[in-house]
Coordinates of C-alpha atoms in Angstrom, one line a residue:
Chain A
X886 CA 3.1 14.8 8.1
X887 CA 0.2 13.0 9.8
X888 CA -0.5 10.0 11.9
X889 CA -2.8 7.0 11.6
X890 CA -3.8 4.6 14.4
X891 CA -5.7 1.4 13.7
X892 CA -7.8 -0.4 16.2
X893 CA -10.5 -3.1 16.3
X894 CA -8.4 -6.2 15.4
X895 CA -8.6 -9.4 17.3
X896 CA -9.5 -13.1 17.1
X897 CA -12.8 -14.0 15.5
X898 CA -14.5 -17.2 14.4
X899 CA -15.1 -17.9 10.7
X900 CA -18.3 -16.4 9.5
X901 CA -18.4 -13.7 12.1
X902 CA -17.9 -9.9 11.7
X903 CA -15.4 -7.3 12.8
X904 CA -15.1 -3.6 12.3
X905 CA -11.7 -1.9 12.1
X906 CA -11.2 1.8 12.8
X907 CA -8.4 4.1 11.8
X908 CA -8.1 7.4 13.6
X909 CA -6.3 10.2 11.7
X910 CA -4.5 13.2 13.1
X911 CA -2.0 15.8 12.1
X912 CA -3.4 16.5 8.6
X913 CA -6.7 17.6 7.1
X914 CA -8.5 14.3 6.9
X915 CA -11.2 15.6 4.5
X916 CA -8.6 16.4 1.8
X917 CA -7.4 12.8 1.4
X918 CA -8.5 9.5 0.0
X919 CA -7.9 6.6 2.4
X920 CA -6.9 3.0 1.8
X921 CA -6.9 -0.3 3.6
X922 CA -4.0 -2.7 2.8
X923 CA -3.5 -6.1 4.4
X924 CA -0.6 -8.5 4.8
X925 CA -1.1 -12.2 5.6
X926 CA 1.5 -13.8 7.8
X927 CA 4.7 -14.2 5.9
X928 CA 3.2 -12.9 2.7
X929 CA 3.2 -9.7 0.6
X930 CA 1.1 -6.6 0.6
X931 CA -2.5 -6.8 -0.7
X932 CA -4.5 -3.7 -1.4
X933 CA -8.0 -4.1 0.0
X934 CA -10.1 -1.0 -0.4
X935 CA -10.1 2.8 -1.0
X936 CA -12.5 5.6 -0.4
X937 CA -12.3 9.1 -1.9
X938 CA -12.0 12.1 0.3
X939 CA -15.8 12.5 0.6
X940 CA -16.8 8.8 0.5
X941 CA -18.5 9.2 -2.9
X942 CA -16.1 6.8 -4.7
X943 CA -15.3 3.5 -3.1
X944 CA -13.5 0.4 -4.5
X945 CA -12.9 -3.0 -3.0
X946 CA -10.6 -5.8 -4.1
X947 CA -12.3 -8.8 -5.7
X948 CA -11.2 -11.0 -2.8
X949 CA -13.4 -9.0 -0.3
X950 CA -16.2 -7.6 -2.5
X951 CA -19.6 -8.4 -1.1
X952 CA -18.2 -9.0 2.4
X953 CA -16.2 -5.9 3.3
X954 CA -17.3 -2.2 3.3
X955 CA -15.1 0.8 3.5
X956 CA -16.5 4.0 5.0
X957 CA -15.4 7.2 6.7
X958 CA -16.6 9.7 9.2
X959 CA -15.1 13.0 8.3
X960 CA -16.5 14.7 11.4
X961 CA -14.5 12.3 13.5
X962 CA -11.4 12.0 11.3
X963 CA -12.0 8.2 11.2
X964 CA -11.8 5.5 8.6
X965 CA -13.6 2.2 8.9
X966 CA -13.5 -1.3 7.5
X967 CA -16.6 -3.4 8.2
X968 CA -15.7 -7.0 7.6
X969 CA -18.5 -9.6 7.4
X970 CA -18.5 -13.3 6.7
X971 CA -14.8 -13.6 7.7
X972 CA -12.8 -16.5 6.4
X973 CA -9.5 -18.0 7.5
X974 CA -7.7 -16.4 4.5
X975 CA -8.7 -12.9 5.8
X976 CA -6.2 -13.4 8.6
X977 CA -3.7 -10.6 8.3
X978 CA -2.3 -7.4 9.6
X979 CA -4.5 -4.6 8.3
X980 CA -3.0 -1.2 7.6
X981 CA -4.8 2.0 6.9
X982 CA -3.0 4.5 4.7
X983 CA -3.5 8.0 3.5
X984 CA -3.9 8.2 -0.2
X985 CA -2.5 10.5 -2.9
X986 CA -4.6 11.5 -5.8
X987 CA -7.5 13.8 -6.6
X988 CA -11.1 13.9 -7.9
X989 CA -12.1 15.8 -10.9
X990 CA -14.1 15.6 -14.1
X991 CA -16.5 13.2 -12.5
X992 CA -14.0 10.6 -11.4
X993 CA -11.2 10.1 -8.8
X994 CA -7.6 9.2 -9.4
X995 CA -5.8 7.2 -6.7
X996 CA -2.0 7.4 -6.7
X997 CA -0.9 5.2 -3.9
X998 CA -0.2 5.7 -0.2
X999 CA 2.1 8.1 1.6
X1000 CA 1.3 7.8 5.3
X1001 CA 0.7 4.4 7.0
X1002 CA -0.5 3.3 10.4
X1003 CA 1.2 0.6 12.3
X1004 CA -1.5 -2.0 11.6
X1005 CA -4.0 -4.1 13.6
X1006 CA -4.0 -7.9 13.5
X1007 CA -7.0 -9.9 12.5
X1008 CA -7.0 -13.6 13.1
X1009 CA -9.9 -15.7 11.8
X1010 CA -9.9 -19.0 13.6
Chain B
X108 CA -6.7 -6.3 -13.7
X109 CA -3.1 -5.3 -14.1
X110 CA -0.6 -7.8 -12.7
X111 CA 2.8 -6.8 -11.3
X112 CA 5.7 -9.2 -11.5
X113 CA 8.7 -8.4 -9.4
X114 CA 12.2 -10.1 -9.5
X115 CA 14.1 -11.4 -7.9
X116 CA 12.0 -12.5 -4.9
X117 CA 15.1 -12.2 -2.7
X118 CA 18.7 -11.2 -3.0
X119 CA 21.8 -11.1 -0.9
X120 CA 24.5 -8.5 -1.4
X121 CA 27.4 -6.9 0.4
X122 CA 27.5 -3.5 2.0
X123 CA 28.4 -1.0 -0.7
X124 CA 27.1 -3.1 -3.6
X125 CA 24.7 -1.7 -6.2
X126 CA 21.4 -3.5 -6.0
X127 CA 18.7 -3.5 -8.7
X128 CA 15.1 -4.9 -8.5
X129 CA 12.8 -5.1 -11.5
X130 CA 9.1 -4.9 -11.8
X131 CA 7.1 -5.7 -14.9
X132 CA 3.5 -4.7 -15.5
X133 CA 1.1 -6.9 -17.5
X134 CA 0.1 -3.8 -19.5
X135 CA 1.2 -0.3 -20.2
X136 CA 1.0 1.7 -17.0
X137 CA 2.9 4.8 -18.2
X138 CA 4.9 6.0 -15.2
X139 CA 2.2 5.2 -12.6
X140 CA 4.4 3.2 -10.3
X141 CA 5.4 3.5 -6.6
X142 CA 8.2 1.8 -4.7
X143 CA 7.8 1.0 -1.0
X144 CA 10.2 -0.2 1.6
X145 CA 9.0 -2.5 4.5
X146 CA 11.3 -3.3 7.3
X147 CA 10.6 -6.3 9.5
X148 CA 7.6 -5.7 11.8
X149 CA 7.0 -2.2 10.4
X150 CA 4.6 -0.6 8.1
X151 CA 5.6 0.1 4.5
X152 CA 7.2 3.4 3.6
X153 CA 6.8 5.2 0.3
X154 CA 10.2 5.7 -1.3
X155 CA 9.6 6.6 -4.9
X156 CA 6.5 7.8 -6.8
X157 CA 5.8 8.3 -10.5
X158 CA 8.4 5.7 -11.2
X159 CA 11.4 7.9 -10.6
X160 CA 10.6 10.7 -8.1
X161 CA 12.2 10.4 -4.7
X162 CA 9.9 11.0 -1.8
X163 CA 11.0 13.8 0.5
X164 CA 13.6 12.8 3.0
X165 CA 14.5 9.5 1.3
X166 CA 18.3 9.1 0.8
X167 CA 19.6 9.7 -2.7
X168 CA 21.1 6.3 -3.0
X169 CA 17.6 5.1 -3.8
X170 CA 16.4 5.6 -7.4
X171 CA 13.8 4.4 -9.8
X172 CA 13.4 4.3 -13.6
X173 CA 11.2 3.0 -16.3
X174 CA 7.9 3.5 -18.1
X175 CA 5.3 1.5 -19.9
X176 CA 5.7 -2.1 -18.6
X177 CA 9.3 -2.3 -17.4
X178 CA 10.6 -0.6 -14.3
X179 CA 13.6 -0.9 -12.1
X180 CA 14.6 0.2 -8.5
X181 CA 18.2 0.7 -7.5
X182 CA 20.0 1.1 -4.3
X183 CA 23.2 2.8 -5.4
X184 CA 25.3 1.6 -2.4
X185 CA 23.7 -0.9 -0.1
X186 CA 23.7 0.1 3.6
X187 CA 22.9 -2.1 6.6
X188 CA 19.8 -0.1 7.3
X189 CA 18.4 -1.0 3.9
X190 CA 17.6 -4.5 4.9
X191 CA 13.9 -4.8 4.1
X192 CA 11.4 -6.0 1.6
X193 CA 10.7 -3.8 -1.3
X194 CA 7.4 -3.6 -3.2
X195 CA 6.4 -2.0 -6.4
X196 CA 2.8 -0.9 -6.9
X197 CA 0.9 0.5 -9.9
X198 CA -1.8 3.1 -9.8
X199 CA -2.8 3.2 -13.4
X200 CA -6.5 3.8 -14.1
X201 CA -9.0 2.4 -11.6
X202 CA -8.3 0.2 -8.6
X203 CA -7.1 -2.4 -7.7
X204 CA -3.8 -0.8 -6.9
X205 CA -1.9 -4.0 -7.2
X206 CA 1.4 -4.6 -5.5
X207 CA 4.3 -6.7 -6.8
X208 CA 5.2 -9.8 -4.9
X209 CA 8.1 -8.2 -3.1
X210 CA 11.9 -8.5 -3.0
X211 CA 13.6 -9.3 0.2
X212 CA 17.0 -7.7 0.5
X213 CA 19.6 -9.2 2.8
X214 CA 23.2 -8.5 3.6
X215 CA 25.8 -11.1 2.5

């Protein structure tokens, strides 16, 4: 089925940077797209970013575009989220999630998330 | 971007009741819709994909329907372990993969 474990969260001052990691196990990491989803305290889910299985297609939510970068190291079965210029409204639990979908015909189709980590908390204050 | 409007935002029902949540997309998304369950303090869990397909291992009291812009999610007979917040999410075309605002289900 697969397991995901996030790390790297913590308390950081506004304007500073943080890098989150997500270690994958129990499935063939290189076969799957991967997502980051966040949840601010007491709020709903917000999709943040996705990368295709090979990192060639990457998308970010408008709220983080220009500040966050999603990447992956398929040799280490690890997903990353580099977060720069952090703001108070980035405070949230950040989940990594395995994505469904496929790439073909020159584009990728992302169908949602079927395996989730337990999340790592980022507090910007 | 496509917006997803979920209703109600919360509901209270008795054990054994039939519970229905609706989700409306701001444009036609065909059947490209997932439903997730999130229990307090836990990560979300995929329950239904392609609007009406039950994920493996999910109890059959959960179901989904709809296409185009209007969708519904039903718990056929509410159980105590179903206390959670439920989210719809579209995956039509390119990202963002927007979530609905969530529906918190409680026991009366």
